[in-house]
Amino acid sequence: MSRSSELFAQAQHSIPGGVNSPVRAFAGVGGDPIFVERANGAYMFDVDGQRYIDYVGSWGPMILGHNHPAIRDAAIEAAERGLSFGTPTAIEVQMAEKIIDIVPSIEKVRMVNSGTEATMSAIRLARGYTKRDKILKFEGCYHGHVDSLLVKAGSGALTLGQPNSPGIPADLAQHTLTVSFNDLAEVEQVFSQYGDEIACIIVEPVAGNMNCIPPQPGFLEGLRQVCDDHGAVLIFDEVMTGFRIAPGGAQQHYGITPDLTCLGKVIGGGMPVGAFGGKREIMDHIAPTGPVYQAGTLSGNPVAMAAGLAALTTLQDHSLYTVMEARVSQLMQGFQQAAAEAGVPLCVNYVGGMFGFFFTEAKEVTSFAQATECNMAQFKGFYHEMLQRGIYLAPSAFEAGFMSMVHSQADIEETIQAARQAFAAVANI
Ligand code: PMP
């Protein structure tokens, strides 16, 4: 038995499911998860001494590679001055100014401790600002484990939401309207019925929690228009796309200006950080300036700010994005070719530093429904073939892949070579 499997068995006695976040348990692919001991650059090393080329990057934050010296040194230096003060600090101001400088739509920003806190607070702010209760989200988009957002569509676009987790009151879920991603007509239909009750639309501008599904041309523009027409707040959840699709996120890449933006993952450089920000007029409704309450004992934590600031400063070298994007397209084209050689139908999506691949005959995957119709058995088989060959992909068919800026040409070639063998091994599943 591997050391990872031993630890997983042990963990299940003291931690629910053996993990502190469900997807880590490998439920989506079967088998035992690997327990990681350390990581450096593009590689993770597990407790059995196996090296993996990592395409998860701690689910996004490791865009500059694991253990990046500038980020690590900044965190150590800050820690030497104290771990937390619960008072304002200069570095919080620097961090806010840095985010405002990089993300086009953000005029004011509030730091929090996770992506979930960012979306939860942004939704509350949108509701407080508009004095409306309903929110609109998209099927297959994940915005953290916020009660109002853990809601899936009912049988049609106009069905009021049903909670998809026990513990969420139906009374709360009924305020969440869920429609299909990339279906502007459905959005318009919902607004024609509930327009003056909807506080906000929240969207992942590139969906990364149902594999990787970019917006169709005109979709994000249409959301902007609908919000303008009905006085609703447009929230981009850029927890994944921020600093990954482009330095200024998907809003910069697609040229759309949301009212509020949620950030997470990347802005902490690996420390637990999130943020929400946007138009000054809306942000000033937050306490203590305004009546909408939001707070956090460890928000703006000095060590997290130091790590995050070092990450964002390093990311201002835009040439890094060119390299990362080239690696993504090389990897996806390599996968497509390797799959074709093995006779495995495969469709790929990618934008910026995010990618996804679907075991499907479809030429294009643009919806949650299509993402769920893929050959899951083949994905699971492929996953383990790759893992055995030292390639660590997200252990679920519904997660985007993340490239870092330090994956080398040789890493990509090694990955494609592994994929060639893995596709061949699963060709008949
Ligand atoms: N929004 C998006 C788009 C996410 O991908 C995630 C996490 N994967 C979250 C919000 C929640 O972030 P966290 O896990 O830090 O609470």
Tab-separated table of C-alpha atoms and ligand atoms in Angstrom:
chain	number	residue	atom	x	y	z
A	1	MET	CA	0.000	0.000	0.000
A	2	SER	CA	1.343	3.440	-0.849
A	3	ARG	CA	1.997	5.969	1.889
A	4	SER	CA	-0.704	8.178	0.298
A	5	SER	CA	-3.261	5.384	0.590
A	6	GLU	CA	-2.259	4.729	4.194
A	7	LEU	CA	-2.663	8.401	5.044
A	8	PHE	CA	-6.007	8.546	3.246
A	9	ALA	CA	-7.300	5.596	5.266
A	10	GLN	CA	-6.064	7.222	8.467
A	11	ALA	CA	-7.509	10.625	7.534
A	12	GLN	CA	-10.992	9.217	7.136
A	13	HIS	CA	-11.165	8.539	10.892
A	14	SER	CA	-10.640	12.165	11.831
A	15	ILE	CA	-11.686	14.286	8.826
A	16	PRO	CA	-15.022	13.872	6.984
A	17	GLY	CA	-14.177	11.912	3.836
A	18	GLY	CA	-10.505	12.310	4.725
A	19	VAL	CA	-10.317	15.757	3.096
A	20	ASN	CA	-10.931	19.408	3.891
A	21	SER	CA	-12.531	20.132	0.499
A	22	PRO	CA	-14.589	17.453	-1.300
A	23	VAL	CA	-13.002	17.345	-4.766
A	24	ARG	CA	-9.660	16.360	-3.207
A	25	ALA	CA	-11.099	12.957	-2.277
A	26	PHE	CA	-10.967	11.787	-5.938
A	27	ALA	CA	-14.708	10.990	-5.912
A	28	GLY	CA	-14.839	12.150	-9.520
A	29	VAL	CA	-12.222	9.686	-10.733
A	30	GLY	CA	-12.163	6.892	-8.148
A	31	GLY	CA	-9.122	5.604	-6.300
A	32	ASP	CA	-7.112	7.240	-3.546
A	33	PRO	CA	-5.829	10.813	-3.743
A	34	ILE	CA	-2.132	11.540	-3.601
A	35	PHE	CA	-0.836	13.235	-0.451
A	36	VAL	CA	1.638	15.927	-1.400
A	37	GLU	CA	4.758	16.611	0.606
A	38	ARG	CA	6.259	19.541	-1.289
A	39	ALA	CA	6.127	21.356	-4.594
A	40	ASN	CA	8.444	23.440	-6.688
A	41	GLY	CA	7.920	25.203	-10.018
A	42	ALA	CA	5.699	23.059	-12.233
A	43	TYR	CA	6.138	19.957	-10.075
A	44	MET	CA	4.557	18.394	-6.998
A	45	PHE	CA	6.167	15.548	-5.056
A	46	ASP	CA	3.996	13.143	-3.112
A	47	VAL	CA	4.746	11.341	0.144
A	48	ASP	CA	5.833	8.272	-1.873
A	49	GLY	CA	8.517	10.297	-3.637
A	50	GLN	CA	6.728	10.397	-7.002
A	51	ARG	CA	7.101	13.573	-9.075
A	52	TYR	CA	4.104	14.997	-10.956
A	53	ILE	CA	3.839	17.729	-13.593
A	54	ASP	CA	1.036	19.710	-12.013
A	55	TYR	CA	-1.850	21.180	-14.034
A	56	VAL	CA	-3.975	22.075	-11.004
A	57	GLY	CA	-1.626	24.567	-9.324
A	58	SER	CA	-3.477	24.480	-5.995
A	59	TRP	CA	-6.633	25.104	-8.081
A	60	GLY	CA	-5.231	28.266	-9.572
A	61	PRO	CA	-3.038	30.296	-7.216
A	62	MET	CA	0.229	28.791	-8.421
A	63	ILE	CA	0.149	30.678	-11.698
A	64	LEU	CA	3.825	31.590	-11.166
A	65	GLY	CA	4.713	28.033	-10.221
A	66	HIS	CA	4.995	26.463	-6.777
A	67	ASN	CA	7.292	27.958	-4.177
A	68	HIS	CA	8.052	31.046	-6.253
A	69	PRO	CA	11.037	32.743	-4.564
A	70	ALA	CA	9.627	36.306	-4.627
A	71	ILE	CA	6.332	35.197	-3.077
A	72	ARG	CA	7.912	32.897	-0.499
A	73	ASP	CA	10.475	35.509	0.563
A	74	ALA	CA	7.805	38.222	0.879
A	75	ALA	CA	5.685	35.962	3.108
A	76	ILE	CA	8.657	35.013	5.317
A	77	GLU	CA	9.755	38.611	5.662
A	78	ALA	CA	6.216	39.702	6.636
A	79	ALA	CA	5.861	36.817	9.097
A	80	GLU	CA	8.985	37.997	10.899
A	81	ARG	CA	7.175	41.253	11.710
A	82	GLY	CA	4.094	39.514	13.129
A	83	LEU	CA	1.316	37.305	11.794
A	84	SER	CA	-1.736	39.484	12.373
A	85	PHE	CA	-2.550	42.816	13.996
A	86	GLY	CA	-6.252	43.442	13.468
A	87	THR	CA	-5.431	47.060	12.633
A	88	PRO	CA	-5.013	48.805	9.297
A	89	THR	CA	-1.598	48.242	7.681
A	90	ALA	CA	0.252	50.017	4.882
A	91	ILE	CA	0.477	46.871	2.781
A	92	GLU	CA	-3.338	46.655	2.539
A	93	VAL	CA	-3.343	50.058	0.879
A	94	GLN	CA	-0.630	48.950	-1.517
A	95	MET	CA	-2.588	45.806	-2.317
A	96	ALA	CA	-5.804	47.729	-2.995
A	97	GLU	CA	-3.957	50.172	-5.239
A	98	LYS	CA	-2.290	47.319	-7.110
A	99	ILE	CA	-5.613	45.573	-7.794
A	100	ILE	CA	-7.241	48.844	-8.900
A	101	ASP	CA	-4.280	49.468	-11.170
A	102	ILE	CA	-4.532	46.062	-12.847
A	103	VAL	CA	-8.264	45.255	-12.978
A	104	PRO	CA	-10.016	47.745	-15.269
A	105	SER	CA	-13.450	48.013	-13.577
A	106	ILE	CA	-12.340	48.129	-9.935
A	107	GLU	CA	-12.387	51.565	-8.303
A	108	LYS	CA	-12.525	50.348	-4.697
A	109	VAL	CA	-11.796	46.908	-3.276
A	110	ARG	CA	-12.345	45.053	0.009
A	111	MET	CA	-10.139	42.089	0.946
A	112	VAL	CA	-11.624	38.866	2.332
A	113	ASN	CA	-10.225	35.378	3.024
A	114	SER	CA	-11.640	33.165	0.273
A	115	GLY	CA	-13.508	33.181	-3.013
A	116	THR	CA	-16.655	32.111	-1.193
A	117	GLU	CA	-16.500	35.141	1.057
A	118	ALA	CA	-15.968	37.365	-1.972
A	119	THR	CA	-19.075	36.125	-3.818
A	120	MET	CA	-21.187	36.027	-0.649
A	121	SER	CA	-20.294	39.638	0.131
A	122	ALA	CA	-20.737	40.831	-3.456
A	123	ILE	CA	-24.227	39.306	-3.587
A	124	ARG	CA	-25.176	40.932	-0.285
A	125	LEU	CA	-23.865	44.245	-1.532
A	126	ALA	CA	-25.795	43.958	-4.810
A	127	ARG	CA	-28.968	43.162	-2.882
A	128	GLY	CA	-28.406	45.997	-0.419
A	129	TYR	CA	-27.592	48.448	-3.187
A	130	THR	CA	-30.581	47.610	-5.422
A	131	LYS	CA	-32.961	46.779	-2.552
A	132	ARG	CA	-33.971	43.658	-4.504
A	133	ASP	CA	-33.792	40.007	-3.411
A	134	LYS	CA	-33.535	37.821	-6.500
A	135	ILE	CA	-30.257	36.892	-8.119
A	136	LEU	CA	-29.541	35.194	-11.419
A	137	LYS	CA	-26.803	32.615	-11.880
A	138	PHE	CA	-25.920	30.023	-14.509
A	139	GLU	CA	-26.214	26.276	-14.378
A	140	GLY	CA	-22.798	24.709	-13.923
A	141	CYS	CA	-21.186	27.909	-12.626
A	142	TYR	CA	-19.762	27.510	-9.117
A	143	HIS	CA	-19.246	30.524	-6.918
A	144	GLY	CA	-18.204	28.892	-3.672
A	145	HIS	CA	-20.417	27.283	-1.046
A	146	VAL	CA	-22.635	30.288	-0.431
A	147	ASP	CA	-26.205	29.260	0.452
A	148	SER	CA	-27.863	31.366	-2.263
A	149	LEU	CA	-25.423	30.105	-4.859
A	150	LEU	CA	-25.617	26.372	-4.194
A	151	VAL	CA	-28.747	26.194	-6.255
A	152	LYS	CA	-29.313	24.461	-9.551
A	153	ALA	CA	-31.919	24.990	-12.237
A	154	GLY	CA	-35.300	23.346	-11.970
A	155	SER	CA	-36.949	21.960	-15.053
A	156	GLY	CA	-36.824	25.188	-17.035
A	157	ALA	CA	-35.378	28.642	-17.106
A	158	LEU	CA	-38.290	30.186	-15.279
A	159	THR	CA	-38.410	27.612	-12.499
A	160	LEU	CA	-37.500	29.112	-9.165
A	161	GLY	CA	-34.414	27.562	-7.649
A	162	GLN	CA	-34.296	24.387	-5.644
A	163	PRO	CA	-31.361	24.014	-3.254
A	164	ASN	CA	-28.954	21.290	-4.292
A	165	SER	CA	-27.533	20.740	-0.840
A	166	PRO	CA	-29.354	19.832	2.365
A	167	GLY	CA	-29.010	22.648	4.868
A	168	ILE	CA	-30.086	25.394	2.505
A	169	PRO	CA	-33.567	26.726	3.267
A	170	ALA	CA	-35.930	26.519	0.302
A	171	ASP	CA	-37.063	30.033	1.244
A	172	LEU	CA	-33.602	31.293	0.444
A	173	ALA	CA	-33.089	29.207	-2.680
A	174	GLN	CA	-36.303	30.523	-4.191
A	175	HIS	CA	-34.575	33.866	-4.692
A	176	THR	CA	-31.970	32.272	-6.973
A	177	LEU	CA	-32.916	32.006	-10.628
A	178	THR	CA	-30.771	29.656	-12.675
A	179	VAL	CA	-30.454	29.679	-16.458
A	180	SER	CA	-28.179	28.022	-19.026
A	181	PHE	CA	-24.695	29.440	-19.542
A	182	ASN	CA	-24.277	30.983	-23.001
A	183	ASP	CA	-28.052	31.274	-23.504
A	184	LEU	CA	-28.822	34.966	-23.700
A	185	ALA	CA	-32.395	34.390	-24.864
A	186	GLU	CA	-33.138	32.588	-21.584
A	187	VAL	CA	-31.618	35.453	-19.604
A	188	GLU	CA	-33.775	37.960	-21.471
A	189	GLN	CA	-36.852	35.831	-20.892
A	190	VAL	CA	-36.217	35.686	-17.131
A	191	PHE	CA	-35.648	39.436	-17.000
A	192	SER	CA	-38.853	40.084	-18.936
A	193	GLN	CA	-40.717	38.339	-16.101
A	194	TYR	CA	-38.678	39.279	-12.994
A	195	GLY	CA	-36.591	42.235	-14.221
A	196	ASP	CA	-37.522	44.674	-11.476
A	197	GLU	CA	-36.907	42.081	-8.724
A	198	ILE	CA	-33.422	40.961	-9.795
A	199	ALA	CA	-30.531	42.459	-7.832
A	200	CYS	CA	-27.718	40.994	-9.902
A	201	ILE	CA	-26.395	38.548	-12.425
A	202	ILE	CA	-23.351	36.624	-11.194
A	203	VAL	CA	-21.314	34.800	-13.818
A	204	GLU	CA	-17.976	33.125	-14.312
A	205	PRO	CA	-17.015	34.979	-17.506
A	206	VAL	CA	-15.163	31.854	-18.622
A	207	ALA	CA	-16.848	28.939	-16.889
A	208	GLY	CA	-14.227	26.841	-15.129
A	209	ASN	CA	-16.334	24.658	-12.872
A	210	MET	CA	-17.964	22.590	-15.601
A	211	ASN	CA	-14.676	21.870	-17.315
A	212	CYS	CA	-13.679	24.950	-19.364
A	213	ILE	CA	-16.416	26.722	-21.320
A	214	PRO	CA	-15.689	30.156	-22.784
A	215	PRO	CA	-18.493	32.642	-23.408
A	216	GLN	CA	-20.011	32.620	-26.893
A	217	PRO	CA	-19.528	35.879	-28.825
A	218	GLY	CA	-22.089	38.404	-27.615
A	219	PHE	CA	-23.011	36.541	-24.409
A	220	LEU	CA	-21.158	38.755	-21.923
A	221	GLU	CA	-22.069	41.875	-23.911
A	222	GLY	CA	-25.710	40.777	-23.701
A	223	LEU	CA	-25.510	40.339	-19.914
A	224	ARG	CA	-24.096	43.849	-19.615
A	225	GLN	CA	-26.982	45.202	-21.686
A	226	VAL	CA	-29.691	43.330	-19.772
A	227	CYS	CA	-28.311	44.604	-16.447
A	228	ASP	CA	-28.216	48.169	-17.778
A	229	ASP	CA	-31.771	47.918	-19.072
A	230	HIS	CA	-33.140	46.625	-15.761
A	231	GLY	CA	-30.969	48.355	-13.158
A	232	ALA	CA	-29.332	45.103	-12.035
A	233	VAL	CA	-25.722	44.767	-10.914
A	234	LEU	CA	-23.413	42.696	-13.159
A	235	ILE	CA	-20.981	40.631	-11.076
A	236	PHE	CA	-18.072	38.877	-12.742
A	237	ASP	CA	-16.780	36.063	-10.572
A	238	GLU	CA	-13.143	36.202	-11.640
A	239	VAL	CA	-11.916	33.969	-8.833
A	240	MET	CA	-10.530	31.671	-11.545
A	241	THR	CA	-10.159	33.988	-14.517
A	242	GLY	CA	-8.617	36.950	-12.685
A	243	PHE	CA	-4.938	37.400	-13.568
A	244	ARG	CA	-5.197	34.160	-15.580
A	245	ILE	CA	-7.124	34.950	-18.760
A	246	ALA	CA	-5.227	38.244	-18.901
A	247	PRO	CA	-3.584	40.404	-16.224
A	248	GLY	CA	-6.907	42.264	-15.852
A	249	GLY	CA	-8.941	39.057	-16.094
A	250	ALA	CA	-11.715	38.100	-18.490
A	251	GLN	CA	-13.151	41.624	-18.343
A	252	GLN	CA	-9.971	42.899	-19.946
A	253	HIS	CA	-9.764	40.036	-22.437
A	254	TYR	CA	-13.365	40.456	-23.625
A	255	GLY	CA	-13.592	44.218	-23.065
A	256	ILE	CA	-16.686	44.140	-20.811
A	257	THR	CA	-17.022	46.278	-17.682
A	258	PRO	CA	-18.834	44.548	-14.811
A	259	ASP	CA	-20.137	46.568	-11.847
A	260	LEU	CA	-18.555	44.258	-9.277
A	261	THR	CA	-15.743	41.719	-9.541
A	262	CYS	CA	-14.913	38.827	-7.219
A	263	LEU	CA	-11.292	37.752	-6.953
A	264	GLY	CA	-9.566	34.932	-5.099
A	265	LYS	CA	-6.868	32.301	-5.511
A	266	VAL	CA	-4.246	34.164	-7.555
A	267	ILE	CA	-4.291	37.366	-5.474
A	268	GLY	CA	-2.984	35.575	-2.396
A	269	GLY	CA	-0.122	33.841	-4.182
A	270	GLY	CA	-1.185	30.681	-2.305
A	271	MET	CA	-2.308	32.278	0.970
A	272	PRO	CA	-6.036	32.256	1.839
A	273	VAL	CA	-7.241	35.470	0.202
A	274	GLY	CA	-10.183	36.784	-1.767
A	275	ALA	CA	-11.499	40.215	-2.652
A	276	PHE	CA	-14.478	41.963	-4.148
A	277	GLY	CA	-14.446	45.354	-5.734
A	278	GLY	CA	-15.985	47.556	-8.367
A	279	LYS	CA	-17.711	50.844	-8.902
A	280	ARG	CA	-17.019	53.365	-6.161
A	281	GLU	CA	-20.692	54.252	-5.921
A	282	ILE	CA	-21.654	50.634	-5.165
A	283	MET	CA	-18.661	49.844	-2.948
A	284	ASP	CA	-19.427	52.837	-0.735
A	285	HIS	CA	-22.572	51.011	0.389
A	286	ILE	CA	-20.338	48.665	2.403
A	287	ALA	CA	-19.798	49.247	6.144
A	288	PRO	CA	-18.421	51.401	7.646
A	289	THR	CA	-19.185	53.911	4.850
A	290	GLY	CA	-22.570	52.383	4.095
A	291	PRO	CA	-25.233	50.190	5.648
A	292	VAL	CA	-24.362	46.792	4.086
A	293	TYR	CA	-22.436	44.865	6.746
A	294	GLN	CA	-19.302	42.917	5.905
A	295	ALA	CA	-16.255	42.209	8.071
A	296	GLY	CA	-13.321	39.858	8.756
A	297	THR	CA	-10.883	39.468	11.672
A	298	LEU	CA	-8.106	38.182	9.415
A	299	SER	CA	-9.089	40.102	6.262
A	300	GLY	CA	-6.086	41.883	4.772
A	301	ASN	CA	-3.770	39.694	6.828
A	302	PRO	CA	-0.220	41.082	6.504
A	303	VAL	CA	1.438	37.802	5.514
A	304	ALA	CA	-1.250	37.087	2.910
A	305	MET	CA	-1.001	40.640	1.573
A	306	ALA	CA	2.780	40.386	1.279
A	307	ALA	CA	2.559	37.114	-0.651
A	308	GLY	CA	-0.252	38.405	-2.840
A	309	LEU	CA	1.415	41.697	-3.583
A	310	ALA	CA	4.599	39.908	-4.617
A	311	ALA	CA	2.544	37.650	-6.914
A	312	LEU	CA	0.655	40.510	-8.553
A	313	THR	CA	3.793	42.590	-8.980
A	314	THR	CA	5.555	39.686	-10.692
A	315	LEU	CA	2.499	39.129	-12.897
A	316	GLN	CA	2.778	42.643	-14.263
A	317	ASP	CA	5.416	41.296	-16.645
A	318	HIS	CA	3.016	40.695	-19.518
A	319	SER	CA	5.490	38.617	-21.523
A	320	LEU	CA	4.792	35.804	-19.028
A	321	TYR	CA	1.228	35.605	-20.353
A	322	THR	CA	2.405	35.151	-23.922
A	323	VAL	CA	4.501	32.162	-22.883
A	324	MET	CA	1.710	30.640	-20.760
A	325	GLU	CA	-0.852	30.980	-23.546
A	326	ALA	CA	1.517	29.413	-26.052
A	327	ARG	CA	2.034	26.441	-23.706
A	328	VAL	CA	-1.730	26.020	-23.288
A	329	SER	CA	-2.377	25.946	-27.009
A	330	GLN	CA	0.568	23.597	-27.582
A	331	LEU	CA	-0.758	21.234	-24.909
A	332	MET	CA	-4.319	21.245	-26.204
A	333	GLN	CA	-3.288	20.793	-29.822
A	334	GLY	CA	-1.035	17.966	-28.684
A	335	PHE	CA	-3.923	16.313	-26.828
A	336	GLN	CA	-6.177	16.672	-29.846
A	337	GLN	CA	-3.626	15.110	-32.151
A	338	ALA	CA	-2.788	12.315	-29.722
A	339	ALA	CA	-6.494	11.530	-29.261
A	340	ALA	CA	-7.051	11.499	-33.026
A	341	GLU	CA	-4.131	9.072	-33.483
A	342	ALA	CA	-5.755	6.760	-30.911
A	343	GLY	CA	-9.198	7.136	-32.501
A	344	VAL	CA	-10.620	8.831	-29.390
A	345	PRO	CA	-13.140	11.638	-30.062
A	346	LEU	CA	-11.985	14.706	-28.130
A	347	CYS	CA	-13.000	18.349	-28.058
A	348	VAL	CA	-10.783	20.991	-26.457
A	349	ASN	CA	-11.484	24.501	-25.121
A	350	TYR	CA	-8.896	26.967	-23.959
A	351	VAL	CA	-8.434	30.634	-23.241
A	352	GLY	CA	-5.470	32.352	-21.556
A	353	GLY	CA	-4.012	30.050	-18.911
A	354	MET	CA	-7.137	27.852	-18.645
A	355	PHE	CA	-7.975	24.744	-20.623
A	356	GLY	CA	-10.372	21.827	-20.754
A	357	PHE	CA	-10.879	18.678	-22.803
A	358	PHE	CA	-14.064	16.701	-23.350
A	359	PHE	CA	-14.448	13.086	-24.383
A	360	THR	CA	-17.162	13.747	-26.933
A	361	GLU	CA	-17.917	13.574	-30.658
A	362	ALA	CA	-19.155	17.197	-30.486
A	363	LYS	CA	-17.074	19.703	-32.428
A	364	GLU	CA	-17.791	22.418	-29.885
A	365	VAL	CA	-18.811	22.315	-26.194
A	366	THR	CA	-20.632	25.478	-25.101
A	367	SER	CA	-23.077	24.369	-22.393
A	368	PHE	CA	-23.375	22.553	-19.088
A	369	ALA	CA	-25.679	19.986	-20.705
A	370	GLN	CA	-23.017	19.107	-23.267
A	371	ALA	CA	-20.317	18.934	-20.594
A	372	THR	CA	-22.334	16.373	-18.639
A	373	GLU	CA	-22.965	14.193	-21.691
A	374	CYS	CA	-19.294	13.329	-22.229
A	375	ASN	CA	-17.823	9.838	-21.851
A	376	MET	CA	-17.032	9.889	-18.117
A	377	ALA	CA	-15.687	6.319	-18.010
A	378	GLN	CA	-13.140	7.261	-20.624
A	379	PHE	CA	-12.190	10.389	-18.674
A	380	LYS	CA	-11.655	8.369	-15.493
A	381	GLY	CA	-9.523	5.816	-17.299
A	382	PHE	CA	-7.486	8.554	-18.953
A	383	TYR	CA	-7.071	10.323	-15.614
A	384	HIS	CA	-5.438	7.333	-13.954
A	385	GLU	CA	-3.277	6.517	-16.987
A	386	MET	CA	-1.928	10.071	-16.781
A	387	LEU	CA	-1.484	9.980	-13.001
A	388	GLN	CA	0.553	6.786	-13.287
A	389	ARG	CA	2.775	8.568	-15.794
A	390	GLY	CA	3.406	11.456	-13.401
A	391	ILE	CA	0.881	13.939	-14.796
A	392	TYR	CA	-1.418	15.541	-12.230
A	393	LEU	CA	-4.679	16.773	-13.759
A	394	ALA	CA	-7.765	17.988	-11.881
A	395	PRO	CA	-9.463	14.855	-10.473
A	396	SER	CA	-12.844	15.671	-12.010
A	397	ALA	CA	-14.226	16.049	-15.532
A	398	PHE	CA	-15.859	19.296	-14.385
A	399	GLU	CA	-12.786	21.317	-13.523
A	400	ALA	CA	-10.672	23.486	-15.770
A	401	GLY	CA	-6.965	22.783	-16.149
A	402	PHE	CA	-4.455	25.445	-15.158
A	403	MET	CA	-1.108	26.120	-16.781
A	404	SER	CA	1.573	27.961	-14.845
A	405	MET	CA	4.076	30.384	-16.265
A	406	VAL	CA	6.962	28.051	-15.453
A	407	HIS	CA	5.810	24.928	-17.301
A	408	SER	CA	8.580	24.362	-19.821
A	409	GLN	CA	8.501	23.175	-23.394
A	410	ALA	CA	9.920	19.863	-22.121
A	411	ASP	CA	7.090	19.549	-19.546
A	412	ILE	CA	4.499	19.995	-22.278
A	413	GLU	CA	6.216	17.445	-24.519
A	414	GLU	CA	6.415	14.937	-21.667
A	415	THR	CA	2.712	15.487	-20.972
A	416	ILE	CA	1.705	15.006	-24.601
A	417	GLN	CA	3.802	11.858	-24.795
A	418	ALA	CA	2.000	10.510	-21.708
A	419	ALA	CA	-1.342	11.510	-23.231
A	420	ARG	CA	-0.521	9.578	-26.429
A	421	GLN	CA	-0.161	6.384	-24.375
A	422	ALA	CA	-3.132	7.215	-22.135
A	423	PHE	CA	-5.509	7.838	-25.061
A	424	ALA	CA	-4.427	4.572	-26.644
A	425	ALA	CA	-5.085	2.741	-23.358
A	426	VAL	CA	-8.666	4.074	-23.079
A	427	ALA	CA	-9.608	3.977	-26.754
A	428	ASN	CA	-12.072	1.127	-26.279
A	429	ILE	CA	-13.807	2.322	-23.095
B	1	PMP	N1	-15.759	31.274	-7.550
B	1	PMP	C1	-15.162	30.480	-8.442
B	1	PMP	C2	-15.294	30.795	-9.892
B	1	PMP	C3	-14.416	29.384	-8.018
B	1	PMP	O1	-13.828	28.604	-8.929
B	1	PMP	C4	-14.296	29.123	-6.633
B	1	PMP	C5	-13.480	27.953	-6.102
B	1	PMP	N2	-13.074	27.026	-6.988
B	1	PMP	C6	-14.928	29.979	-5.746
B	1	PMP	C7	-15.648	31.048	-6.219
B	1	PMP	C8	-14.819	29.753	-4.267
B	1	PMP	O2	-13.553	30.041	-3.826
B	1	PMP	P1	-13.009	29.424	-2.448
B	1	PMP	O3	-12.872	27.965	-2.661
B	1	PMP	O4	-11.717	30.141	-2.227
B	1	PMP	O5	-14.020	29.762	-1.402
